[in-house]
């Protein structure tokens, strides 16, 4: 779990795409009714996510990173999706089922 202390240490670090994310945060806030003072916390969490992305040497934030964000994970996810900066988890696949024969067991067979 990433801490707010880590966020404070990276507060002034330049992060690729952070300016874009701030713009998307403003649009997200307008859509959801979040006031300007309340946008500060998601900004901090976005900085954490972007810092991890940069440390991983990636262009996108892996959705698994959001599990390590201490707060506002859903908002951060929504904002990163808006900014096209999130790599979502792959959709779960249904397990492959063995093929059944077309005639079910115990069914009478046709004799001619």
PDB file of N, CA and C in Angstrom:
ATOM      1  N   UNK A   1       0.849  -1.179   0.000  1.00  0.00           N
ATOM      2  CA  UNK A   1       0.000   0.000   0.000  1.00  0.00           C
ATOM      3  C   UNK A   1       0.891   1.237   0.000  1.00  0.00           C
ATOM      4  N   UNK A   2       0.671   2.091  -0.954  1.00  0.00           N
ATOM      5  CA  UNK A   2       1.417   3.340  -1.022  1.00  0.00           C
ATOM      6  C   UNK A   2       0.865   4.289   0.035  1.00  0.00           C
ATOM      7  N   UNK A   3       1.736   5.076   0.614  1.00  0.00           N
ATOM      8  CA  UNK A   3       1.297   5.972   1.680  1.00  0.00           C
ATOM      9  C   UNK A   3       1.294   7.416   1.214  1.00  0.00           C
ATOM     10  N   UNK A   4       0.639   8.248   1.981  1.00  0.00           N
ATOM     11  CA  UNK A   4       0.613   9.680   1.703  1.00  0.00           C
ATOM     12  C   UNK A   4       2.007  10.278   1.884  1.00  0.00           C
ATOM     13  N   UNK A   5       2.830   9.645   2.729  1.00  0.00           N
ATOM     14  CA  UNK A   5       4.219  10.103   2.892  1.00  0.00           C
ATOM     15  C   UNK A   5       4.990   9.975   1.583  1.00  0.00           C
ATOM     16  N   UNK A   6       4.740   8.883   0.864  1.00  0.00           N
ATOM     17  CA  UNK A   6       5.371   8.714  -0.448  1.00  0.00           C
ATOM     18  C   UNK A   6       4.913   9.825  -1.374  1.00  0.00           C
ATOM     19  N   UNK A   7       3.633  10.145  -1.314  1.00  0.00           N
ATOM     20  CA  UNK A   7       3.089  11.217  -2.147  1.00  0.00           C
ATOM     21  C   UNK A   7       3.779  12.542  -1.840  1.00  0.00           C
ATOM     22  N   UNK A   8       3.979  12.822  -0.584  1.00  0.00           N
ATOM     23  CA  UNK A   8       4.632  14.079  -0.211  1.00  0.00           C
ATOM     24  C   UNK A   8       6.056  14.152  -0.752  1.00  0.00           C
ATOM     25  N   UNK A   9       6.738  13.003  -0.789  1.00  0.00           N
ATOM     26  CA  UNK A   9       8.109  12.980  -1.301  1.00  0.00           C
ATOM     27  C   UNK A   9       8.167  13.226  -2.800  1.00  0.00           C
ATOM     28  N   UNK A  10       7.102  12.883  -3.521  1.00  0.00           N
ATOM     29  CA  UNK A  10       7.120  13.062  -4.973  1.00  0.00           C
ATOM     30  C   UNK A  10       6.314  14.281  -5.420  1.00  0.00           C
ATOM     31  N   UNK A  11       5.865  15.077  -4.489  1.00  0.00           N
ATOM     32  CA  UNK A  11       4.969  16.185  -4.800  1.00  0.00           C
ATOM     33  C   UNK A  11       5.509  17.122  -5.883  1.00  0.00           C
ATOM     34  N   UNK A  12       6.789  17.406  -5.861  1.00  0.00           N
ATOM     35  CA  UNK A  12       7.355  18.340  -6.842  1.00  0.00           C
ATOM     36  C   UNK A  12       7.996  17.635  -8.039  1.00  0.00           C
ATOM     37  N   UNK A  13       7.996  16.315  -8.045  1.00  0.00           N
ATOM     38  CA  UNK A  13       8.609  15.577  -9.150  1.00  0.00           C
ATOM     39  C   UNK A  13       7.780  15.768 -10.415  1.00  0.00           C
ATOM     40  N   UNK A  14       8.450  16.090 -11.530  1.00  0.00           N
ATOM     41  CA  UNK A  14       7.687  16.187 -12.783  1.00  0.00           C
ATOM     42  C   UNK A  14       7.221  14.803 -13.227  1.00  0.00           C
ATOM     43  N   UNK A  15       5.968  14.704 -13.601  1.00  0.00           N
ATOM     44  CA  UNK A  15       5.378  13.440 -14.030  1.00  0.00           C
ATOM     45  C   UNK A  15       4.753  13.628 -15.414  1.00  0.00           C
ATOM     46  N   UNK A  16       5.136  12.789 -16.331  1.00  0.00           N
ATOM     47  CA  UNK A  16       4.612  12.866 -17.693  1.00  0.00           C
ATOM     48  C   UNK A  16       3.100  12.690 -17.663  1.00  0.00           C
ATOM     49  N   UNK A  17       2.395  13.629 -18.288  1.00  0.00           N
ATOM     50  CA  UNK A  17       0.946  13.531 -18.394  1.00  0.00           C
ATOM     51  C   UNK A  17       0.174  14.082 -17.210  1.00  0.00           C
ATOM     52  N   UNK A  18       0.862  14.558 -16.180  1.00  0.00           N
ATOM     53  CA  UNK A  18       0.133  15.030 -14.997  1.00  0.00           C
ATOM     54  C   UNK A  18      -0.766  16.220 -15.330  1.00  0.00           C
ATOM     55  N   UNK A  19      -0.280  17.143 -16.159  1.00  0.00           N
ATOM     56  CA  UNK A  19      -1.095  18.309 -16.535  1.00  0.00           C
ATOM     57  C   UNK A  19      -2.382  17.866 -17.223  1.00  0.00           C
ATOM     58  N   UNK A  20      -2.274  16.861 -18.087  1.00  0.00           N
ATOM     59  CA  UNK A  20      -3.476  16.340 -18.763  1.00  0.00           C
ATOM     60  C   UNK A  20      -4.449  15.742 -17.760  1.00  0.00           C
ATOM     61  N   UNK A  21      -3.913  15.013 -16.795  1.00  0.00           N
ATOM     62  CA  UNK A  21      -4.755  14.366 -15.782  1.00  0.00           C
ATOM     63  C   UNK A  21      -5.484  15.422 -14.950  1.00  0.00           C
ATOM     64  N   UNK A  22      -4.813  16.527 -14.643  1.00  0.00           N
ATOM     65  CA  UNK A  22      -5.457  17.605 -13.883  1.00  0.00           C
ATOM     66  C   UNK A  22      -6.644  18.157 -14.665  1.00  0.00           C
ATOM     67  N   UNK A  23      -6.484  18.313 -15.972  1.00  0.00           N
ATOM     68  CA  UNK A  23      -7.601  18.798 -16.798  1.00  0.00           C
ATOM     69  C   UNK A  23      -8.765  17.806 -16.781  1.00  0.00           C
ATOM     70  N   UNK A  24      -8.452  16.537 -16.860  1.00  0.00           N
ATOM     71  CA  UNK A  24      -9.512  15.520 -16.815  1.00  0.00           C
ATOM     72  C   UNK A  24     -10.150  15.452 -15.428  1.00  0.00           C
ATOM     73  N   UNK A  25      -9.381  15.764 -14.398  1.00  0.00           N
ATOM     74  CA  UNK A  25      -9.942  15.812 -13.045  1.00  0.00           C
ATOM     75  C   UNK A  25     -10.978  16.917 -12.953  1.00  0.00           C
ATOM     76  N   UNK A  26     -10.689  18.060 -13.552  1.00  0.00           N
ATOM     77  CA  UNK A  26     -11.643  19.174 -13.532  1.00  0.00           C
ATOM     78  C   UNK A  26     -12.941  18.782 -14.240  1.00  0.00           C
ATOM     79  N   UNK A  27     -12.829  18.095 -15.367  1.00  0.00           N
ATOM     80  CA  UNK A  27     -14.030  17.649 -16.086  1.00  0.00           C
ATOM     81  C   UNK A  27     -14.786  16.607 -15.267  1.00  0.00           C
ATOM     82  N   UNK A  28     -14.063  15.680 -14.658  1.00  0.00           N
ATOM     83  CA  UNK A  28     -14.680  14.665 -13.801  1.00  0.00           C
ATOM     84  C   UNK A  28     -15.399  15.343 -12.630  1.00  0.00           C
ATOM     85  N   UNK A  29     -14.744  16.337 -12.026  1.00  0.00           N
ATOM     86  CA  UNK A  29     -15.329  17.051 -10.891  1.00  0.00           C
ATOM     87  C   UNK A  29     -16.605  17.773 -11.308  1.00  0.00           C
ATOM     88  N   UNK A  30     -16.586  18.382 -12.478  1.00  0.00           N
ATOM     89  CA  UNK A  30     -17.783  19.079 -12.961  1.00  0.00           C
ATOM     90  C   UNK A  30     -18.930  18.092 -13.176  1.00  0.00           C
ATOM     91  N   UNK A  31     -18.621  16.915 -13.704  1.00  0.00           N
ATOM     92  CA  UNK A  31     -19.650  15.902 -13.952  1.00  0.00           C
ATOM     93  C   UNK A  31     -20.215  15.314 -12.663  1.00  0.00           C
ATOM     94  N   UNK A  32     -19.381  15.207 -11.635  1.00  0.00           N
ATOM     95  CA  UNK A  32     -19.800  14.535 -10.405  1.00  0.00           C
ATOM     96  C   UNK A  32     -20.121  15.493  -9.266  1.00  0.00           C
ATOM     97  N   UNK A  33     -19.892  16.780  -9.473  1.00  0.00           N
ATOM     98  CA  UNK A  33     -20.223  17.760  -8.445  1.00  0.00           C
ATOM     99  C   UNK A  33     -19.179  17.911  -7.349  1.00  0.00           C
ATOM    100  N   UNK A  34     -17.963  17.463  -7.611  1.00  0.00           N
ATOM    101  CA  UNK A  34     -16.880  17.612  -6.626  1.00  0.00           C
ATOM    102  C   UNK A  34     -16.352  19.038  -6.700  1.00  0.00           C
ATOM    103  N   UNK A  35     -16.293  19.696  -5.550  1.00  0.00           N
ATOM    104  CA  UNK A  35     -15.799  21.062  -5.500  1.00  0.00           C
ATOM    105  C   UNK A  35     -14.287  21.125  -5.647  1.00  0.00           C
ATOM    106  N   UNK A  36     -13.792  22.307  -5.982  1.00  0.00           N
ATOM    107  CA  UNK A  36     -12.355  22.496  -6.193  1.00  0.00           C
ATOM    108  C   UNK A  36     -11.515  22.078  -4.980  1.00  0.00           C
ATOM    109  N   UNK A  37     -11.913  22.420  -3.754  1.00  0.00           N
ATOM    110  CA  UNK A  37     -11.096  22.006  -2.611  1.00  0.00           C
ATOM    111  C   UNK A  37     -10.976  20.484  -2.479  1.00  0.00           C
ATOM    112  N   UNK A  38     -12.005  19.756  -2.879  1.00  0.00           N
ATOM    113  CA  UNK A  38     -11.986  18.292  -2.762  1.00  0.00           C
ATOM    114  C   UNK A  38     -11.180  17.623  -3.872  1.00  0.00           C
ATOM    115  N   UNK A  39     -10.769  18.371  -4.885  1.00  0.00           N
ATOM    116  CA  UNK A  39      -9.995  17.799  -5.983  1.00  0.00           C
ATOM    117  C   UNK A  39      -8.536  17.564  -5.585  1.00  0.00           C
ATOM    118  N   UNK A  40      -8.085  18.188  -4.521  1.00  0.00           N
ATOM    119  CA  UNK A  40      -6.689  18.077  -4.096  1.00  0.00           C
ATOM    120  C   UNK A  40      -6.302  16.636  -3.777  1.00  0.00           C
ATOM    121  N   UNK A  41      -7.152  15.927  -3.058  1.00  0.00           N
ATOM    122  CA  UNK A  41      -6.844  14.547  -2.667  1.00  0.00           C
ATOM    123  C   UNK A  41      -6.746  13.600  -3.874  1.00  0.00           C
ATOM    124  N   UNK A  42      -7.713  13.622  -4.796  1.00  0.00           N
ATOM    125  CA  UNK A  42      -7.524  12.783  -5.990  1.00  0.00           C
ATOM    126  C   UNK A  42      -6.253  13.145  -6.763  1.00  0.00           C
ATOM    127  N   UNK A  43      -5.902  14.452  -6.777  1.00  0.00           N
ATOM    128  CA  UNK A  43      -4.651  14.851  -7.446  1.00  0.00           C
ATOM    129  C   UNK A  43      -3.459  14.142  -6.809  1.00  0.00           C
ATOM    130  N   UNK A  44      -3.440  14.075  -5.490  1.00  0.00           N
ATOM    131  CA  UNK A  44      -2.341  13.402  -4.798  1.00  0.00           C
ATOM    132  C   UNK A  44      -2.305  11.918  -5.149  1.00  0.00           C
ATOM    133  N   UNK A  45      -3.459  11.285  -5.195  1.00  0.00           N
ATOM    134  CA  UNK A  45      -3.511   9.862  -5.523  1.00  0.00           C
ATOM    135  C   UNK A  45      -3.123   9.619  -6.987  1.00  0.00           C
ATOM    136  N   UNK A  46      -3.511  10.551  -7.864  1.00  0.00           N
ATOM    137  CA  UNK A  46      -3.101  10.454  -9.259  1.00  0.00           C
ATOM    138  C   UNK A  46      -1.588  10.575  -9.390  1.00  0.00           C
ATOM    139  N   UNK A  47      -0.990  11.448  -8.582  1.00  0.00           N
ATOM    140  CA  UNK A  47       0.477  11.580  -8.598  1.00  0.00           C
ATOM    141  C   UNK A  47       1.125  10.254  -8.214  1.00  0.00           C
ATOM    142  N   UNK A  48       0.569   9.586  -7.212  1.00  0.00           N
ATOM    143  CA  UNK A  48       1.102   8.282  -6.819  1.00  0.00           C
ATOM    144  C   UNK A  48       1.016   7.287  -7.979  1.00  0.00           C
ATOM    145  N   UNK A  49      -0.139   7.220  -8.608  1.00  0.00           N
ATOM    146  CA  UNK A  49      -0.333   6.272  -9.707  1.00  0.00           C
ATOM    147  C   UNK A  49       0.622   6.570 -10.862  1.00  0.00           C
ATOM    148  N   UNK A  50       0.774   7.847 -11.192  1.00  0.00           N
ATOM    149  CA  UNK A  50       1.667   8.218 -12.289  1.00  0.00           C
ATOM    150  C   UNK A  50       3.128   7.965 -11.929  1.00  0.00           C
ATOM    151  N   UNK A  51       3.485   8.163 -10.671  1.00  0.00           N
ATOM    152  CA  UNK A  51       4.859   7.905 -10.238  1.00  0.00           C
ATOM    153  C   UNK A  51       5.183   6.417 -10.360  1.00  0.00           C
ATOM    154  N   UNK A  52       4.235   5.560 -10.001  1.00  0.00           N
ATOM    155  CA  UNK A  52       4.450   4.121 -10.143  1.00  0.00           C
ATOM    156  C   UNK A  52       4.570   3.772 -11.625  1.00  0.00           C
ATOM    157  N   UNK A  53       3.719   4.354 -12.428  1.00  0.00           N
ATOM    158  CA  UNK A  53       3.781   4.118 -13.880  1.00  0.00           C
ATOM    159  C   UNK A  53       5.158   4.498 -14.420  1.00  0.00           C
ATOM    160  N   UNK A  54       5.651   5.687 -14.022  1.00  0.00           N
ATOM    161  CA  UNK A  54       6.972   6.135 -14.475  1.00  0.00           C
ATOM    162  C   UNK A  54       8.076   5.209 -13.975  1.00  0.00           C
ATOM    163  N   UNK A  55       7.956   4.769 -12.725  1.00  0.00           N
ATOM    164  CA  UNK A  55       8.961   3.861 -12.161  1.00  0.00           C
ATOM    165  C   UNK A  55       8.960   2.524 -12.905  1.00  0.00           C
ATOM    166  N   UNK A  56       7.786   2.103 -13.383  1.00  0.00           N
ATOM    167  CA  UNK A  56       7.682   0.863 -14.146  1.00  0.00           C
ATOM    168  C   UNK A  56       8.148   1.044 -15.588  1.00  0.00           C
ATOM    169  N   UNK A  57       8.383   2.317 -15.993  1.00  0.00           N
ATOM    170  CA  UNK A  57       8.809   2.582 -17.360  1.00  0.00           C
ATOM    171  C   UNK A  57       7.720   2.339 -18.376  1.00  0.00           C
ATOM    172  N   UNK A  58       6.480   2.599 -17.983  1.00  0.00           N
ATOM    173  CA  UNK A  58       5.330   2.314 -18.826  1.00  0.00           C
ATOM    174  C   UNK A  58       4.681   3.613 -19.290  1.00  0.00           C
ATOM    175  N   UNK A  59       3.831   3.508 -20.315  1.00  0.00           N
ATOM    176  CA  UNK A  59       3.079   4.665 -20.794  1.00  0.00           C
ATOM    177  C   UNK A  59       1.725   4.784 -20.101  1.00  0.00           C
ATOM    178  N   UNK A  60       1.211   3.661 -19.609  1.00  0.00           N
ATOM    179  CA  UNK A  60      -0.107   3.619 -18.977  1.00  0.00           C
ATOM    180  C   UNK A  60       0.023   3.147 -17.538  1.00  0.00           C
ATOM    181  N   UNK A  61      -0.947   3.545 -16.731  1.00  0.00           N
ATOM    182  CA  UNK A  61      -1.032   3.048 -15.351  1.00  0.00           C
ATOM    183  C   UNK A  61      -1.742   1.708 -15.409  1.00  0.00           C
ATOM    184  N   UNK A  62      -1.107   0.700 -14.879  1.00  0.00           N
ATOM    185  CA  UNK A  62      -1.722  -0.625 -14.809  1.00  0.00           C
ATOM    186  C   UNK A  62      -2.812  -0.580 -13.738  1.00  0.00           C
ATOM    187  N   UNK A  63      -3.982  -1.103 -14.027  1.00  0.00           N
ATOM    188  CA  UNK A  63      -5.100  -1.033 -13.089  1.00  0.00           C
ATOM    189  C   UNK A  63      -4.776  -1.677 -11.743  1.00  0.00           C
ATOM    190  N   UNK A  64      -3.879  -2.646 -11.731  1.00  0.00           N
ATOM    191  CA  UNK A  64      -3.493  -3.275 -10.466  1.00  0.00           C
ATOM    192  C   UNK A  64      -2.862  -2.274  -9.501  1.00  0.00           C
ATOM    193  N   UNK A  65      -2.258  -1.219 -10.030  1.00  0.00           N
ATOM    194  CA  UNK A  65      -1.638  -0.190  -9.189  1.00  0.00           C
ATOM    195  C   UNK A  65      -2.687   0.466  -8.296  1.00  0.00           C
ATOM    196  N   UNK A  66      -3.908   0.548  -8.775  1.00  0.00           N
ATOM    197  CA  UNK A  66      -4.958   1.228  -8.017  1.00  0.00           C
ATOM    198  C   UNK A  66      -5.269   0.511  -6.709  1.00  0.00           C
ATOM    199  N   UNK A  67      -4.950  -0.774  -6.627  1.00  0.00           N
ATOM    200  CA  UNK A  67      -5.144  -1.506  -5.369  1.00  0.00           C
ATOM    201  C   UNK A  67      -4.211  -0.993  -4.281  1.00  0.00           C
ATOM    202  N   UNK A  68      -3.119  -0.349  -4.687  1.00  0.00           N
ATOM    203  CA  UNK A  68      -2.138   0.158  -3.732  1.00  0.00           C
ATOM    204  C   UNK A  68      -2.343   1.631  -3.384  1.00  0.00           C
ATOM    205  N   UNK A  69      -3.307   2.262  -4.014  1.00  0.00           N
ATOM    206  CA  UNK A  69      -3.613   3.668  -3.731  1.00  0.00           C
ATOM    207  C   UNK A  69      -4.468   3.705  -2.467  1.00  0.00           C
ATOM    208  N   UNK A  70      -4.060   4.513  -1.455  1.00  0.00           N
ATOM    209  CA  UNK A  70      -4.784   4.460  -0.182  1.00  0.00           C
ATOM    210  C   UNK A  70      -6.219   5.010  -0.219  1.00  0.00           C
ATOM    211  N   UNK A  71      -6.506   5.964  -1.088  1.00  0.00           N
ATOM    212  CA  UNK A  71      -7.832   6.596  -1.103  1.00  0.00           C
ATOM    213  C   UNK A  71      -8.242   6.956  -2.524  1.00  0.00           C
ATOM    214  N   UNK A  72      -9.532   7.154  -2.702  1.00  0.00           N
ATOM    215  CA  UNK A  72     -10.091   7.679  -3.948  1.00  0.00           C
ATOM    216  C   UNK A  72      -9.804   6.788  -5.161  1.00  0.00           C
ATOM    217  N   UNK A  73      -9.686   5.509  -4.967  1.00  0.00           N
ATOM    218  CA  UNK A  73      -9.363   4.591  -6.057  1.00  0.00           C
ATOM    219  C   UNK A  73     -10.350   4.645  -7.208  1.00  0.00           C
ATOM    220  N   UNK A  74     -11.642   4.709  -6.896  1.00  0.00           N
ATOM    221  CA  UNK A  74     -12.643   4.752  -7.977  1.00  0.00           C
ATOM    222  C   UNK A  74     -12.556   6.040  -8.777  1.00  0.00           C
ATOM    223  N   UNK A  75     -12.334   7.154  -8.074  1.00  0.00           N
ATOM    224  CA  UNK A  75     -12.198   8.433  -8.774  1.00  0.00           C
ATOM    225  C   UNK A  75     -10.937   8.446  -9.631  1.00  0.00           C
ATOM    226  N   UNK A  76      -9.839   7.962  -9.076  1.00  0.00           N
ATOM    227  CA  UNK A  76      -8.584   7.906  -9.828  1.00  0.00           C
ATOM    228  C   UNK A  76      -8.759   7.033 -11.066  1.00  0.00           C
ATOM    229  N   UNK A  77      -9.436   5.903 -10.910  1.00  0.00           N
ATOM    230  CA  UNK A  77      -9.679   5.019 -12.052  1.00  0.00           C
ATOM    231  C   UNK A  77     -10.484   5.741 -13.128  1.00  0.00           C
ATOM    232  N   UNK A  78     -11.554   6.407 -12.718  1.00  0.00           N
ATOM    233  CA  UNK A  78     -12.413   7.117 -13.678  1.00  0.00           C
ATOM    234  C   UNK A  78     -11.642   8.219 -14.398  1.00  0.00           C
ATOM    235  N   UNK A  79     -10.822   8.945 -13.666  1.00  0.00           N
ATOM    236  CA  UNK A  79     -10.059  10.044 -14.271  1.00  0.00           C
ATOM    237  C   UNK A  79      -9.014   9.495 -15.240  1.00  0.00           C
ATOM    238  N   UNK A  80      -8.305   8.449 -14.841  1.00  0.00           N
ATOM    239  CA  UNK A  80      -7.305   7.861 -15.731  1.00  0.00           C
ATOM    240  C   UNK A  80      -7.952   7.269 -16.981  1.00  0.00           C
ATOM    241  N   UNK A  81      -9.139   6.695 -16.844  1.00  0.00           N
ATOM    242  CA  UNK A  81      -9.860   6.202 -18.024  1.00  0.00           C
ATOM    243  C   UNK A  81     -10.210   7.347 -18.958  1.00  0.00           C
ATOM    244  N   UNK A  82     -10.686   8.452 -18.398  1.00  0.00           N
ATOM    245  CA  UNK A  82     -11.022   9.633 -19.203  1.00  0.00           C
ATOM    246  C   UNK A  82      -9.806  10.139 -19.958  1.00  0.00           C
ATOM    247  N   UNK A  83      -8.660  10.099 -19.286  1.00  0.00           N
ATOM    248  CA  UNK A  83      -7.420  10.600 -19.869  1.00  0.00           C
ATOM    249  C   UNK A  83      -6.751   9.570 -20.776  1.00  0.00           C
ATOM    250  N   UNK A  84      -7.356   8.375 -20.893  1.00  0.00           N
ATOM    251  CA  UNK A  84      -6.799   7.273 -21.682  1.00  0.00           C
ATOM    252  C   UNK A  84      -5.384   6.929 -21.213  1.00  0.00           C
ATOM    253  N   UNK A  85      -5.219   6.898 -19.886  1.00  0.00           N
ATOM    254  CA  UNK A  85      -3.923   6.612 -19.285  1.00  0.00           C
ATOM    255  C   UNK A  85      -3.975   5.377 -18.392  1.00  0.00           C
ATOM    256  N   UNK A  86      -5.040   4.590 -18.501  1.00  0.00           N
ATOM    257  CA  UNK A  86      -5.198   3.401 -17.662  1.00  0.00           C
ATOM    258  C   UNK A  86      -5.202   2.152 -18.525  1.00  0.00           C
ATOM    259  N   UNK A  87      -4.457   1.154 -18.090  1.00  0.00           N
ATOM    260  CA  UNK A  87      -4.506  -0.159 -18.727  1.00  0.00           C
ATOM    261  C   UNK A  87      -5.429  -1.018 -17.870  1.00  0.00           C
ATOM    262  N   UNK A  88      -6.685  -1.170 -18.299  1.00  0.00           N
ATOM    263  CA  UNK A  88      -7.633  -1.952 -17.490  1.00  0.00           C
ATOM    264  C   UNK A  88      -7.223  -3.418 -17.425  1.00  0.00           C
ATOM    265  N   UNK A  89      -7.656  -4.055 -16.365  1.00  0.00           N
ATOM    266  CA  UNK A  89      -7.445  -5.489 -16.235  1.00  0.00           C
ATOM    267  C   UNK A  89      -8.186  -6.186 -17.368  1.00  0.00           C
ATOM    268  N   UNK A  90      -7.634  -7.281 -17.870  1.00  0.00           N
ATOM    269  CA  UNK A  90      -8.373  -8.001 -18.912  1.00  0.00           C
ATOM    270  C   UNK A  90      -9.678  -8.548 -18.339  1.00  0.00           C
ATOM    271  N   UNK A  91     -10.678  -8.605 -19.181  1.00  0.00           N
ATOM    272  CA  UNK A  91     -11.973  -9.151 -18.753  1.00  0.00           C
ATOM    273  C   UNK A  91     -11.790 -10.615 -18.408  1.00  0.00           C
ATOM    274  N   UNK A  92     -12.407 -11.065 -17.319  1.00  0.00           N
ATOM    275  CA  UNK A  92     -12.281 -12.486 -16.970  1.00  0.00           C
ATOM    276  C   UNK A  92     -12.877 -13.361 -18.063  1.00  0.00           C
ATOM    277  N   UNK A  93     -12.180 -14.412 -18.368  1.00  0.00           N
ATOM    278  CA  UNK A  93     -12.668 -15.351 -19.376  1.00  0.00           C
ATOM    279  C   UNK A  93     -13.438 -16.458 -18.687  1.00  0.00           C
ATOM    280  N   UNK A  94     -14.424 -16.946 -19.397  1.00  0.00           N
ATOM    281  CA  UNK A  94     -15.155 -18.095 -18.881  1.00  0.00           C
ATOM    282  C   UNK A  94     -14.267 -19.318 -19.050  1.00  0.00           C
ATOM    283  N   UNK A  95     -14.246 -20.195 -18.070  1.00  0.00           N
ATOM    284  CA  UNK A  95     -13.430 -21.397 -18.221  1.00  0.00           C
ATOM    285  C   UNK A  95     -13.931 -22.239 -19.379  1.00  0.00           C
ATOM    286  N   UNK A  96     -12.990 -22.842 -20.051  1.00  0.00           N
ATOM    287  CA  UNK A  96     -13.383 -23.700 -21.165  1.00  0.00           C
ATOM    288  C   UNK A  96     -14.043 -24.954 -20.623  1.00  0.00           C
ATOM    289  N   UNK A  97     -15.148 -25.301 -21.226  1.00  0.00           N
ATOM    290  CA  UNK A  97     -15.881 -26.490 -20.793  1.00  0.00           C
ATOM    291  C   UNK A  97     -15.631 -27.605 -21.795  1.00  0.00           C
ATOM    292  N   UNK A  98     -15.508 -28.817 -21.306  1.00  0.00           N
ATOM    293  CA  UNK A  98     -15.330 -29.925 -22.249  1.00  0.00           C
ATOM    294  C   UNK A  98     -16.550 -30.064 -23.145  1.00  0.00           C
ATOM    295  N   UNK A  99     -16.295 -30.408 -24.371  1.00  0.00           N
ATOM    296  CA  UNK A  99     -17.390 -30.589 -25.329  1.00  0.00           C
ATOM    297  C   UNK A  99     -18.185 -31.830 -24.960  1.00  0.00           C
ATOM    298  N   UNK A 100     -19.480 -31.727 -24.941  1.00  0.00           N
ATOM    299  CA  UNK A 100     -20.346 -32.884 -24.706  1.00  0.00           C
ATOM    300  C   UNK A 100     -20.770 -33.445 -26.051  1.00  0.00           C
ATOM    301  N   UNK A 101     -20.994 -34.735 -26.047  1.00  0.00           N
ATOM    302  CA  UNK A 101     -21.483 -35.332 -27.291  1.00  0.00           C
ATOM    303  C   UNK A 101     -22.904 -34.845 -27.538  1.00  0.00           C
ATOM    304  N   UNK A 102     -23.315 -34.904 -28.748  1.00  0.00           N
ATOM    305  CA  UNK A 102     -24.645 -34.397 -29.096  1.00  0.00           C
ATOM    306  C   UNK A 102     -25.760 -35.260 -28.543  1.00  0.00           C
ATOM    307  N   UNK A 103     -25.500 -36.524 -28.313  1.00  0.00           N
ATOM    308  CA  UNK A 103     -26.528 -37.369 -27.713  1.00  0.00           C
ATOM    309  C   UNK A 103     -26.208 -37.488 -26.238  1.00  0.00           C
ATOM    310  N   UNK A 104     -27.179 -37.240 -25.445  1.00  0.00           N
ATOM    311  CA  UNK A 104     -26.934 -37.301 -24.019  1.00  0.00           C
ATOM    312  C   UNK A 104     -26.939 -38.741 -23.557  1.00  0.00           C
ATOM    313  N   UNK A 105     -26.253 -38.984 -22.450  1.00  0.00           N
ATOM    314  CA  UNK A 105     -26.187 -40.338 -21.888  1.00  0.00           C
ATOM    315  C   UNK A 105     -27.567 -40.815 -21.489  1.00  0.00           C
ATOM    316  N   UNK A 106     -27.808 -42.063 -21.705  1.00  0.00           N
ATOM    317  CA  UNK A 106     -29.064 -42.655 -21.250  1.00  0.00           C
ATOM    318  C   UNK A 106     -30.236 -42.400 -22.176  1.00  0.00           C
ATOM    319  N   UNK A 107     -30.030 -41.582 -23.199  1.00  0.00           N
ATOM    320  CA  UNK A 107     -31.122 -41.320 -24.137  1.00  0.00           C
ATOM    321  C   UNK A 107     -31.277 -42.514 -25.046  1.00  0.00           C
ATOM    322  N   UNK A 108     -32.499 -42.896 -25.318  1.00  0.00           N
ATOM    323  CA  UNK A 108     -32.694 -44.049 -26.197  1.00  0.00           C
ATOM    324  C   UNK A 108     -32.147 -43.759 -27.577  1.00  0.00           C
ATOM    325  N   UNK A 109     -31.528 -44.740 -28.167  1.00  0.00           N
ATOM    326  CA  UNK A 109     -31.021 -44.562 -29.513  1.00  0.00           C
ATOM    327  C   UNK A 109     -32.060 -45.020 -30.494  1.00  0.00           C
ATOM    328  N   UNK A 110     -32.017 -44.506 -31.642  1.00  0.00           N
ATOM    329  CA  UNK A 110     -32.986 -44.846 -32.692  1.00  0.00           C
ATOM    330  C   UNK A 110     -32.515 -46.094 -33.414  1.00  0.00           C
ATOM    331  N   UNK A 111     -33.369 -47.052 -33.512  1.00  0.00           N
ATOM    332  CA  UNK A 111     -33.007 -48.232 -34.273  1.00  0.00           C
ATOM    333  C   UNK A 111     -33.908 -48.304 -35.503  1.00  0.00           C
ATOM    334  N   UNK A 112     -33.327 -48.724 -36.590  1.00  0.00           N
ATOM    335  CA  UNK A 112     -34.113 -48.780 -37.829  1.00  0.00           C
ATOM    336  C   UNK A 112     -34.251 -50.159 -38.321  1.00  0.00           C
TER     337      UNK A 112
END
